[in-house]
Coordinates of C-alpha atoms and ligand atoms in Angstrom, one line a residue:
Chain N
X1 CA 62.9 27.1 -47.5
X2 CA 66.3 28.8 -48.0
X3 CA 66.5 31.4 -50.8
X4 CA 69.5 33.4 -51.8
X5 CA 68.9 36.0 -54.4
X6 CA 72.0 37.5 -56.1
X7 CA 74.0 37.5 -53.0
X8 CA 77.4 39.2 -53.2
X9 CA 80.2 39.7 -50.8
X10 CA 83.6 41.3 -51.3
X11 CA 86.2 41.2 -48.6
X12 CA 88.6 44.1 -48.1
X13 CA 86.9 46.1 -50.9
X14 CA 89.0 48.8 -52.4
X15 CA 92.3 47.5 -51.1
X16 CA 95.0 45.4 -52.7
X17 CA 93.6 42.5 -50.7
X18 CA 90.2 42.7 -52.3
X19 CA 88.6 39.3 -52.7
X20 CA 85.2 38.7 -54.2
X21 CA 84.0 36.0 -52.0
X22 CA 80.5 35.6 -53.5
X23 CA 79.5 37.0 -56.9
X24 CA 75.8 37.2 -57.3
X25 CA 74.9 33.8 -56.0
X26 CA 71.3 32.5 -56.6
X27 CA 70.3 29.4 -54.7
X28 CA 67.1 27.8 -53.6
X29 CA 67.1 24.9 -51.1
X30 CA 63.8 23.1 -50.6
X31 CA 62.3 21.7 -47.4
X32 CA 64.2 18.6 -46.3
X33 CA 66.7 18.7 -49.1
X34 CA 70.2 17.6 -48.3
X35 CA 72.5 19.6 -50.5
X36 CA 76.2 18.9 -50.8
X37 CA 78.6 21.7 -51.7
X38 CA 82.0 21.1 -53.2
X39 CA 84.6 23.4 -54.8
X40 CA 88.3 24.2 -54.9
X41 CA 90.0 25.9 -52.0
X42 CA 89.0 29.5 -51.8
X43 CA 86.0 29.1 -54.1
X44 CA 83.7 30.6 -51.5
X45 CA 82.0 27.6 -49.9
X46 CA 82.7 28.8 -46.3
X47 CA 81.7 32.3 -47.4
X48 CA 78.4 31.0 -48.7
X49 CA 77.6 29.2 -45.4
X50 CA 78.8 32.2 -43.4
X51 CA 76.6 34.5 -45.4
X52 CA 73.6 32.3 -44.7
X53 CA 74.5 32.1 -41.0
X54 CA 74.9 35.9 -40.7
X55 CA 78.6 35.9 -39.7
X56 CA 79.0 39.1 -41.7
X57 CA 76.6 41.4 -43.5
X58 CA 76.4 40.8 -47.2
X59 CA 77.0 43.6 -49.7
X60 CA 74.1 42.9 -52.0
X61 CA 71.2 40.6 -52.4
X62 CA 68.6 39.0 -50.2
X63 CA 68.5 35.9 -48.0
X64 CA 65.2 34.4 -47.1
X65 CA 64.8 31.6 -44.6
X66 CA 61.6 29.8 -43.8
X67 CA 59.6 32.5 -45.5
X68 CA 61.3 35.4 -43.6
X69 CA 63.7 37.9 -44.9
X70 CA 66.7 37.4 -42.6
X71 CA 69.2 39.5 -44.6
X72 CA 69.6 42.0 -41.9
X73 CA 69.3 39.7 -38.9
X74 CA 72.3 39.4 -36.6
X75 CA 74.1 36.0 -36.4
X76 CA 72.7 35.1 -33.0
X77 CA 69.2 35.8 -34.1
X78 CA 69.4 33.6 -37.2
X79 CA 70.6 30.8 -35.0
X80 CA 67.0 30.3 -33.9
X81 CA 66.5 28.8 -37.4
X82 CA 69.9 27.4 -38.1
X83 CA 72.0 24.6 -36.6
X84 CA 75.7 24.7 -37.4
X85 CA 78.7 22.4 -37.2
X86 CA 82.1 23.9 -38.0
X87 CA 85.2 22.6 -39.7
X88 CA 87.2 23.2 -36.5
X89 CA 86.0 20.7 -33.8
X90 CA 86.8 23.3 -31.2
X91 CA 84.5 25.9 -32.6
X92 CA 81.2 24.3 -31.8
X93 CA 81.5 23.7 -28.1
X94 CA 82.5 25.6 -25.0
X95 CA 85.6 23.7 -23.7
X96 CA 85.4 24.5 -20.0
X97 CA 81.8 23.7 -19.7
X98 CA 80.6 20.1 -19.2
X99 CA 78.9 18.0 -21.8
X100 CA 75.6 18.5 -19.9
X101 CA 76.1 22.3 -19.8
X102 CA 76.9 22.5 -23.5
X103 CA 73.7 20.6 -24.2
X104 CA 71.8 22.8 -21.9
X105 CA 72.8 25.8 -24.1
X106 CA 71.7 23.9 -27.2
X107 CA 68.4 23.0 -25.6
X108 CA 67.6 26.8 -25.4
X109 CA 68.7 27.6 -28.9
X110 CA 66.5 30.4 -30.2
X111 CA 64.7 30.8 -27.0
X112 CA 64.9 33.3 -24.1
X113 CA 67.4 32.3 -21.4
X114 CA 66.2 33.0 -17.9
X115 CA 67.1 32.2 -14.4
X116 CA 65.9 28.6 -14.5
X117 CA 68.6 25.9 -13.9
X118 CA 70.5 25.2 -17.1
X119 CA 71.1 21.5 -16.5
X120 CA 67.6 20.6 -15.3
X121 CA 66.6 17.1 -14.7
X122 CA 64.9 16.8 -18.1
X123 CA 67.9 18.3 -19.9
X124 CA 70.2 15.9 -18.2
X125 CA 68.0 12.9 -19.0
X126 CA 67.5 13.9 -22.6
X127 CA 71.3 14.6 -23.0
X128 CA 72.1 11.2 -21.7
X129 CA 69.7 9.5 -24.0
X130 CA 71.1 11.4 -27.1
X131 CA 74.7 10.9 -26.1
X132 CA 74.2 7.2 -25.5
X133 CA 73.2 6.7 -29.2
X134 CA 76.8 7.7 -30.1
X135 CA 78.2 4.6 -28.5
X136 CA 81.2 6.5 -27.3
X137 CA 80.7 5.8 -23.7
X138 CA 80.1 9.5 -23.0
X139 CA 76.7 9.0 -21.4
X140 CA 78.5 8.3 -18.1
X141 CA 80.7 11.4 -18.4
X142 CA 78.1 14.1 -18.7
X143 CA 79.9 16.3 -16.2
X144 CA 83.3 16.1 -17.9
X145 CA 84.5 19.3 -19.5
X146 CA 84.1 19.0 -23.2
X147 CA 87.6 20.4 -23.7
X148 CA 89.1 17.1 -22.6
X149 CA 87.4 15.1 -25.4
X150 CA 88.8 14.2 -28.8
X151 CA 87.9 16.2 -31.9
X152 CA 85.7 13.4 -33.2
X153 CA 83.8 13.2 -30.0
X154 CA 83.4 16.9 -29.9
X155 CA 82.2 17.0 -33.5
X156 CA 79.6 14.3 -32.9
X157 CA 78.4 16.2 -29.8
X158 CA 78.2 19.4 -31.7
X159 CA 76.1 17.7 -34.3
X160 CA 73.7 16.5 -31.7
X161 CA 73.6 20.0 -30.2
X162 CA 72.9 21.6 -33.5
X163 CA 69.9 19.3 -34.2
X164 CA 68.4 19.1 -30.7
X165 CA 66.0 21.9 -31.4
X166 CA 65.0 20.9 -34.9
X167 CA 66.6 23.6 -37.1
X168 CA 65.0 24.9 -40.2
X169 CA 68.4 24.6 -41.8
X170 CA 71.5 22.6 -40.9
X171 CA 74.9 24.1 -42.0
X172 CA 77.9 21.8 -42.1
X173 CA 81.2 23.2 -43.1
X174 CA 83.7 20.4 -43.8
X175 CA 82.8 19.1 -40.4
X176 CA 84.8 15.9 -40.9
X177 CA 87.9 17.4 -42.5
X178 CA 89.9 17.7 -39.3
X179 CA 89.1 14.2 -38.0
X180 CA 90.9 10.9 -38.4
X181 CA 89.4 8.6 -41.0
X182 CA 87.5 6.5 -38.5
X183 CA 86.0 9.4 -36.6
X184 CA 85.2 11.1 -39.9
X185 CA 83.3 8.0 -41.0
X186 CA 81.4 7.9 -37.7
X187 CA 80.5 11.6 -37.9
X188 CA 79.3 11.5 -41.5
X189 CA 77.2 8.5 -40.9
X190 CA 75.6 10.1 -37.9
X191 CA 75.0 13.2 -40.0
X192 CA 73.2 11.2 -42.6
X193 CA 71.1 9.4 -40.1
X194 CA 70.0 12.6 -38.3
X195 CA 69.2 14.5 -41.5
X196 CA 67.1 11.5 -42.7
X197 CA 65.4 11.0 -39.4
X198 CA 64.4 14.6 -38.9
X199 CA 64.0 15.3 -42.6
X200 CA 66.2 18.4 -42.2
X201 CA 67.2 20.8 -44.9
X202 CA 71.0 20.8 -44.9
X203 CA 73.9 22.4 -46.7
X204 CA 77.0 20.3 -46.3
X205 CA 80.4 21.5 -47.6
X206 CA 82.8 18.6 -48.1
X207 CA 86.3 18.1 -49.3
X208 CA 85.7 14.4 -49.8
X209 CA 84.5 13.4 -53.3
X210 CA 83.4 10.1 -51.8
X211 CA 81.2 11.9 -49.4
X212 CA 79.9 14.2 -52.1
X213 CA 79.0 11.3 -54.4
X214 CA 77.5 9.1 -51.7
X215 CA 75.5 11.6 -49.6
X216 CA 72.8 14.1 -50.2
X217 CA 70.1 14.4 -52.9
X218 CA 71.7 17.5 -54.6
X219 CA 75.2 18.6 -55.4
X220 CA 76.5 22.1 -56.2
X221 CA 80.0 23.0 -57.2
X222 CA 81.4 26.4 -56.4
X223 CA 84.1 28.2 -58.3
X224 CA 85.3 31.8 -57.8
X225 CA 82.4 32.8 -55.7
X226 CA 79.8 31.4 -58.1
X227 CA 77.8 28.2 -58.5
X228 CA 79.4 26.4 -61.4
X229 CA 77.1 23.5 -61.6
X230 CA 74.1 22.1 -59.8
X231 CA 72.6 18.6 -60.1
X232 CA 69.9 16.8 -58.3
X233 CA 67.5 13.9 -58.7
X234 CA 68.6 10.9 -60.8
X235 CA 71.7 12.8 -62.1
X236 CA 72.9 13.2 -58.5
X237 CA 72.3 9.6 -57.7
X238 CA 74.3 8.4 -60.7
X239 CA 77.3 10.7 -60.0
X240 CA 80.5 9.0 -58.9
X241 CA 83.6 10.3 -57.1
X242 CA 85.8 9.8 -60.2
X243 CA 83.5 12.0 -62.3
X244 CA 83.8 14.8 -59.7
X245 CA 87.6 14.5 -59.7
X246 CA 87.6 14.8 -63.4
X247 CA 85.5 18.0 -63.1
X248 CA 88.1 19.4 -60.8
X249 CA 90.9 18.4 -63.1
X250 CA 89.1 20.1 -66.0
X251 CA 88.7 23.2 -63.9
X252 CA 92.3 23.2 -63.1
X253 CA 93.3 23.0 -66.8
X254 CA 90.9 25.8 -67.6
X255 CA 92.5 27.9 -64.8
X256 CA 96.0 27.2 -66.1
X257 CA 94.9 28.2 -69.5
X258 CA 93.4 31.3 -68.1
X259 CA 96.6 32.2 -66.3
X260 CA 98.7 31.4 -69.4
X261 CA 96.4 33.5 -71.6
X262 CA 96.6 36.4 -69.1
X263 CA 100.4 36.2 -69.0
X264 CA 100.6 36.1 -72.8
X265 CA 98.3 39.2 -73.0
X266 CA 100.4 40.9 -70.3
X267 CA 103.6 40.2 -72.2
X268 CA 102.1 41.4 -75.4
X269 CA 100.5 44.6 -74.2
X270 CA 102.3 45.9 -71.1
Chain T
X1 CA 94.8 40.4 17.7
X2 CA 92.7 43.3 16.7
X3 CA 95.2 43.8 13.8
X4 CA 94.7 40.2 12.7
X5 CA 90.9 40.5 12.9
X6 CA 91.1 43.8 10.9
X7 CA 93.1 42.1 8.2
X8 CA 90.7 39.2 8.0
X9 CA 87.7 41.4 7.8
X10 CA 89.2 43.6 5.1
X11 CA 90.2 40.4 3.3
X12 CA 86.6 39.3 3.3
X13 CA 85.3 42.6 2.2
X14 CA 87.8 42.8 -0.7
X15 CA 86.9 39.2 -1.7
X16 CA 83.9 40.8 -3.4
X17 CA 86.4 42.8 -5.4
X18 CA 88.3 39.6 -6.1
X19 CA 85.1 37.9 -7.3
X20 CA 84.3 40.8 -9.5
X21 CA 87.8 40.6 -11.0
X22 CA 87.3 36.9 -11.4
X23 CA 84.1 37.4 -13.4
X24 CA 85.6 40.0 -15.8
X25 CA 89.1 38.7 -16.2
X26 CA 88.6 35.0 -15.9
X27 CA 85.1 34.2 -17.0
X28 CA 84.9 36.8 -19.7
X29 CA 88.6 37.1 -20.4
X30 CA 87.9 40.9 -20.3
X31 CA 90.7 43.0 -18.8
X32 CA 88.3 45.4 -17.2
X33 CA 89.8 48.2 -15.2
X34 CA 86.5 50.0 -14.6
X35 CA 87.0 48.4 -11.2
X36 CA 89.3 51.2 -10.0
X37 CA 86.5 53.7 -10.5
X38 CA 83.6 51.5 -9.5
X39 CA 84.9 50.5 -6.1
X40 CA 85.2 54.2 -5.2
X41 CA 81.7 54.8 -6.8
X42 CA 80.2 52.2 -4.5
X43 CA 81.8 53.8 -1.5
X44 CA 80.9 57.3 -2.6
X45 CA 77.2 56.5 -3.3
X46 CA 76.8 54.6 0.0
X47 CA 78.6 57.3 1.9
X48 CA 76.6 60.2 0.6
X49 CA 73.3 58.4 1.2
X50 CA 74.3 57.4 4.7
X51 CA 75.2 61.1 5.4
X52 CA 71.7 61.9 4.2
X53 CA 70.2 59.5 6.6
X54 CA 69.4 56.5 4.3
X55 CA 69.2 53.2 6.1
X56 CA 72.6 51.4 5.7
X57 CA 71.2 48.4 3.8
X58 CA 69.6 50.6 1.2
X59 CA 72.6 52.8 0.9
X60 CA 74.9 49.8 0.4
X61 CA 72.5 48.3 -2.2
X62 CA 72.5 51.7 -4.1
X63 CA 76.3 51.6 -4.1
X64 CA 76.3 48.2 -5.8
X65 CA 73.6 49.3 -8.2
X66 CA 75.7 52.3 -9.3
X67 CA 78.7 50.0 -9.9
X68 CA 76.4 47.8 -12.1
X69 CA 75.6 50.8 -14.2
X70 CA 79.3 51.7 -14.5
X71 CA 80.1 48.2 -15.6
X72 CA 77.3 48.2 -18.2
X73 CA 78.7 51.5 -19.6
X74 CA 82.1 49.9 -20.2
X75 CA 80.4 46.9 -21.7
X76 CA 78.4 49.1 -24.1
X77 CA 81.5 51.0 -25.1
X78 CA 83.4 47.9 -25.9
X79 CA 80.6 45.8 -27.4
X80 CA 78.2 48.2 -29.1
X81 CA 80.8 50.8 -30.2
X82 CA 83.7 48.3 -30.6
X83 CA 86.1 50.4 -28.7
X84 CA 89.2 48.6 -27.5
X85 CA 88.4 46.8 -24.3
X86 CA 91.2 48.2 -22.2
X87 CA 90.4 51.7 -23.5
X88 CA 86.7 51.3 -22.7
X89 CA 87.6 50.6 -19.1
X90 CA 90.0 53.5 -19.0
X91 CA 87.3 55.9 -20.3
X92 CA 84.8 54.8 -17.7
X93 CA 87.3 54.9 -14.9
X94 CA 88.5 58.3 -15.9
X95 CA 84.9 59.6 -16.1
X96 CA 84.1 58.0 -12.8
X97 CA 86.9 60.0 -11.0
X98 CA 85.0 63.2 -11.7
X99 CA 81.6 61.6 -11.1
X100 CA 82.8 60.3 -7.7
X101 CA 84.0 63.8 -6.7
X102 CA 80.6 65.2 -7.8
X103 CA 78.7 62.6 -5.8
X104 CA 80.8 63.2 -2.7
X105 CA 81.1 66.9 -3.1
X106 CA 84.6 66.7 -1.7
X107 CA 87.5 64.2 -1.8
X108 CA 86.7 62.5 1.6
X109 CA 83.6 61.8 3.5
X110 CA 84.0 60.6 7.1
X111 CA 81.4 58.1 8.3
X112 CA 82.5 57.9 11.9
X113 CA 79.3 59.5 13.1
X114 CA 76.9 57.9 10.7
X115 CA 74.7 54.9 11.2
X116 CA 76.4 52.4 9.0
X117 CA 76.0 48.7 8.4
X118 CA 79.0 48.1 10.6
X119 CA 77.4 50.2 13.4
X120 CA 74.3 48.1 13.1
X121 CA 76.3 44.9 13.3
X122 CA 78.1 46.3 16.4
X123 CA 74.8 47.1 18.1
X124 CA 73.6 43.7 17.3
X125 CA 76.8 42.2 18.7
X126 CA 76.5 44.3 21.9
X127 CA 73.0 43.0 22.5
X128 CA 74.1 39.4 21.8
X129 CA 77.2 39.4 24.0
X130 CA 76.0 42.0 26.5
X131 CA 79.5 43.5 27.0
X132 CA 82.2 45.5 25.3
X133 CA 84.8 42.8 25.0
X134 CA 84.5 39.1 24.5
X135 CA 87.2 36.5 25.1
X136 CA 87.6 34.3 22.2
X137 CA 90.2 31.5 22.2
X138 CA 91.8 33.2 25.2
X139 CA 92.0 36.6 23.5
X140 CA 90.0 39.7 24.6
X141 CA 88.3 40.9 21.4
X142 CA 86.3 44.1 21.0
X143 CA 82.7 43.6 20.2
X144 CA 83.0 45.9 17.2
X145 CA 85.8 43.8 15.7
X146 CA 84.0 40.6 16.4
X147 CA 80.7 41.7 15.0
X148 CA 82.3 42.8 11.8
X149 CA 84.2 39.5 11.6
X150 CA 80.9 37.6 12.0
X151 CA 78.7 39.7 9.8
X152 CA 81.0 40.2 6.8
X153 CA 81.9 36.5 6.1
X154 CA 78.3 35.6 6.5
X155 CA 77.5 38.2 3.8
X156 CA 80.3 36.9 1.6
X157 CA 79.1 33.3 1.9
X158 CA 75.6 34.4 0.8
X159 CA 77.1 36.4 -2.1
X160 CA 79.2 33.4 -3.2
X161 CA 76.2 31.0 -3.1
X162 CA 74.1 33.4 -5.1
X163 CA 76.9 33.9 -7.6
X164 CA 77.4 30.1 -7.9
X165 CA 73.6 29.6 -8.3
X166 CA 73.4 32.3 -10.9
X167 CA 76.2 30.9 -13.0
X168 CA 74.4 27.7 -13.2
X169 CA 71.2 29.2 -14.6
X170 CA 70.4 29.2 -18.3
X171 CA 71.5 32.8 -18.5
X172 CA 74.6 32.3 -16.3
X173 CA 75.7 29.3 -18.3
X174 CA 75.4 31.2 -21.5
X175 CA 77.5 34.0 -19.9
X176 CA 80.2 31.5 -18.9
X177 CA 80.3 30.0 -22.4
X178 CA 80.8 33.5 -23.8
X179 CA 84.2 34.0 -22.4
X180 CA 85.1 30.5 -23.4
X181 CA 83.9 30.5 -27.0
X182 CA 81.8 33.4 -28.2
X183 CA 81.3 31.9 -31.7
X184 CA 79.6 28.9 -30.1
X185 CA 77.4 31.2 -28.0
X186 CA 76.2 33.0 -31.2
X187 CA 75.6 29.7 -32.9
X188 CA 73.4 28.7 -30.0
X189 CA 71.3 31.8 -30.5
X190 CA 72.5 33.9 -27.6
X191 CA 73.7 37.5 -28.1
X192 CA 77.3 37.3 -26.9
X193 CA 77.8 41.0 -26.8
X194 CA 74.8 41.4 -24.5
X195 CA 76.3 38.6 -22.3
X196 CA 79.5 40.6 -21.9
X197 CA 77.6 43.8 -21.0
X198 CA 75.7 41.8 -18.4
X199 CA 78.9 40.2 -17.1
X200 CA 80.6 43.5 -16.7
X201 CA 77.6 44.9 -14.9
X202 CA 77.6 42.0 -12.5
X203 CA 81.4 42.2 -12.0
X204 CA 81.3 45.9 -11.2
X205 CA 78.2 45.5 -9.0
X206 CA 80.2 43.1 -6.8
X207 CA 83.2 45.5 -6.8
X208 CA 81.1 48.5 -5.9
X209 CA 79.5 46.5 -3.1
X210 CA 83.0 45.8 -1.9
X211 CA 83.7 49.5 -1.9
X212 CA 80.5 50.4 -0.1
X213 CA 81.2 47.9 2.7
X214 CA 84.9 49.0 2.8
X215 CA 83.9 52.6 3.3
X216 CA 81.6 51.7 6.2
X217 CA 84.2 49.4 7.8
X218 CA 87.1 51.8 7.7
X219 CA 84.8 54.8 8.5
X220 CA 85.3 57.0 5.4
X221 CA 85.0 57.1 1.7
X222 CA 87.9 58.6 -0.3
X223 CA 88.1 59.5 -3.9
X224 CA 91.6 57.9 -4.1
X225 CA 90.6 54.5 -2.6
X226 CA 90.3 52.7 -5.9
X227 CA 93.9 53.2 -7.1
X228 CA 95.6 49.9 -7.6
X229 CA 92.5 47.8 -6.8
X230 CA 92.5 45.8 -10.1
X231 CA 95.9 44.5 -9.3
X232 CA 94.8 43.8 -5.7
X233 CA 91.9 41.7 -7.0
X234 CA 94.1 39.9 -9.6
X235 CA 96.6 39.0 -7.0
X236 CA 93.8 37.5 -4.9
X237 CA 92.4 35.5 -7.8
X238 CA 95.9 34.2 -8.6
X239 CA 96.5 33.1 -5.0
X240 CA 93.1 31.5 -5.0
X241 CA 93.9 29.6 -8.2
X242 CA 97.1 28.4 -6.7
X243 CA 95.3 27.3 -3.5
X244 CA 92.3 25.4 -4.9
X245 CA 92.7 25.2 -8.7
X246 CA 90.2 26.5 -11.3
X247 CA 88.7 23.4 -12.7
X248 CA 85.2 24.0 -11.3
X249 CA 83.2 27.1 -10.8
X250 CA 82.6 26.4 -7.1
X251 CA 86.3 26.0 -6.5
X252 CA 87.2 29.2 -8.4
X253 CA 84.7 31.2 -6.4
X254 CA 85.9 29.8 -3.1
X255 CA 89.5 30.3 -4.3
X256 CA 88.9 34.0 -5.0
X257 CA 87.6 34.5 -1.4
X258 CA 90.4 32.5 0.2
X259 CA 93.0 34.3 -2.0
X260 CA 91.7 37.7 -0.9
X261 CA 91.8 36.8 2.8
X262 CA 95.2 35.2 2.6
X263 CA 96.6 38.1 0.6
X264 CA 95.4 40.6 3.2
X265 CA 96.9 38.5 6.0
X266 CA 100.2 38.5 4.1
X267 CA 100.1 42.2 3.7
X268 CA 99.3 42.7 7.4
X269 CA 102.2 40.6 8.4
X270 CA 104.6 42.4 5.9
X271 CA 103.5 45.7 7.3
X272 CA 104.0 44.5 10.8
X273 CA 107.5 43.5 9.9
X274 CA 108.2 47.1 8.8
X275 CA 107.3 47.1 5.2
X276 CA 106.8 50.7 4.0
X277 CA 103.1 51.0 3.1
X278 CA 104.1 53.1 0.1
X279 CA 105.9 50.1 -1.4
X280 CA 102.9 47.9 -1.2
X281 CA 101.5 48.6 -4.7
X282 CA 104.9 48.0 -6.3
X283 CA 105.3 44.7 -4.5
X284 CA 101.8 43.7 -5.4
X285 CA 102.4 44.5 -9.0
X286 CA 105.7 42.6 -9.0
X287 CA 103.9 39.7 -7.5
X288 CA 101.2 39.6 -10.2
X289 CA 103.8 40.1 -12.8
X290 CA 105.8 37.1 -11.5
X291 CA 102.6 35.0 -11.3
X292 CA 101.8 35.8 -14.9
X293 CA 105.2 35.0 -16.3
X294 CA 106.2 32.1 -14.1
X295 CA 104.1 29.5 -15.9
X296 CA 105.6 30.6 -19.2
X297 CA 109.1 30.5 -17.9
X298 CA 108.7 27.0 -16.4
X299 CA 107.1 25.8 -19.6
X300 CA 110.1 27.1 -21.5
X301 CA 112.5 25.6 -19.1
X302 CA 110.7 22.2 -19.5
X303 CA 110.9 22.5 -23.3
X304 CA 114.6 23.3 -23.1
X305 CA 115.2 20.3 -20.9
X306 CA 113.3 18.1 -23.2
X307 CA 115.2 19.4 -26.2
X308 CA 118.6 18.9 -24.5
X309 CA 117.6 15.4 -23.5
X310 CA 116.5 14.6 -27.0
X311 CA 119.7 16.0 -28.5
X312 CA 122.2 14.7 -25.9
Ligands
LIG1 N1 87.0 37.2 -43.5 C1 87.6 37.2 -44.6 N2 88.4 38.3 -44.9 C2 89.1 38.3 -46.1 N3 89.0 37.4 -47.0 C3 88.3 36.3 -46.8 C4 87.5 36.2 -45.6 N4 86.8 35.0 -45.6 C5 87.2 34.4 -46.8 N5 88.0 35.2 -47.5 C6 88.5 34.9 -48.8 O1 87.4 34.6 -49.7 C7 87.7 33.6 -50.6 C8 86.8 32.4 -50.3 O2 87.1 31.9 -49.1 P1 86.3 30.6 -48.5 O3 84.8 30.9 -48.6 O4 86.8 30.4 -47.1 O5 86.7 29.4 -49.4 P2 86.4 27.9 -49.3 O6 85.7 27.5 -50.5 O7 87.8 27.2 -49.3 O8 85.7 27.6 -48.0 C9 89.2 33.2 -50.2 O9 90.0 33.8 -51.2 C10 89.4 33.7 -48.9 O10 90.8 34.1 -48.7
LIG2 MG1 86.2 26.6 -46.3

């Protein structure tokens, strides 16, 4: 389904700010597999998702999606195969447009946009039906500007928009991180329901070890632009949040050791 | 009375400019100053075609079409070549100055003796009323003035309805979203850069149409007529916002028209009171400046008051 073959990306190459965002990442995601991505801050999780979404061109490697080589496709073109929900609840919707108009845009994802009415009767009816399932009372406010809604509401709506036209791949980048606990819970449960219902292939980055342990059928951990470990099947089912926290702790100790060693070497030889 | 009607008519004609500025500045958040060149371009193309015997409607449409191309050029410079937005507009505007001179062949084309859209409206009016002057509300009004005042607003209403309908189509909705949140537009599979190019083409088509009509109304096209027009348009949009608000597309469109007409009336009154016409651009710029900083100043004052209240 999704295939990354030794994908590399360096930001600000050749400057003092050089950052190696991705270092030869290989990853295969099968049809209808729900993969959770964890990793420390700056480990390259967002960069991984952005590389797949086509936010920037990668330096090296190949990205295949649904049997097609999309490595050189522009971001908007890849969107015909990809649904996305961002960390910032403001990123996924157009604030001054109404709920119905935002959904009308999502209804045409990956299709030509013509001079037909955006909010047609069918779009409105279908939007109402989908929004009603959220139980947020938004189905009666379809003409409200989305900008007036809360982050949790906007994130739930973005999720519905991303999955209206069944995407070959769903990308979720810490999409509950900016929400209050109650909204975060609502949104993650909605996510799980939709992924299961439509049997979507999904990559979900999360900061929450509880979420990482509970959801998905595969877990990968990133570190310094590489995939450090990768578990699925029974191993994934058995994994608990505490174990993941221990992994992070271990990593942190290794890092400290690394830094300590580097300093020692520096003192000795410079 | 004739002065008032003149101001109203020009206000309506320039409301197309205000709508164009609304599309680029407000919908796309793109400070496009191509307008200064494209309003003249519309006038120049229409004028030269009229002089060469084209039917007024076709000449006017060609003027608008030329503006559309000019807007698209700015869009391509900014979006495909990633040139700074303001600079893209300046480049096109500067190039247009020479192009307009080339099109016209000289710096001014009189249209007094040509068959223009206004002339046609006048003929129509004469047939309708059957005489040279008409008494309206107790005033004696020339048929020429009255015909223009009937024709132009009718045209503007049609343009507004078309614009309103367009911005509610699938394409138009994607265009509106682009100025709002281009990342979201890309994520929904629309090419946001193409949307901006289309938007600037639309904006400058409206502005050039305004120029084409203005030339026919005032009876000449002049290579200098675009100077200061962006600020004119902005002033109208700002007045419109103050009048009717911006919450909804329909209100914003109506606001731009009302703003333009009201602004022209204010200018006519000020000139009548003895304002030096040469000071007009300075005053307009000062007005826009004030309108831009006033909300910030009042917000700061409110914050300061709150702070003082909290620390009293
Ligand atoms: N557009 C960018 N320009 C420069 N550096 C970037 C950019 N995007 C990410 N980085 C850097 O790449 C590294 C990985 O970032 P990111 O993928 O956002 O990490 P995270 O795992 O926290 O999502 C970080 O050091 C970050 O500063
Ligand atoms: Mg991140």
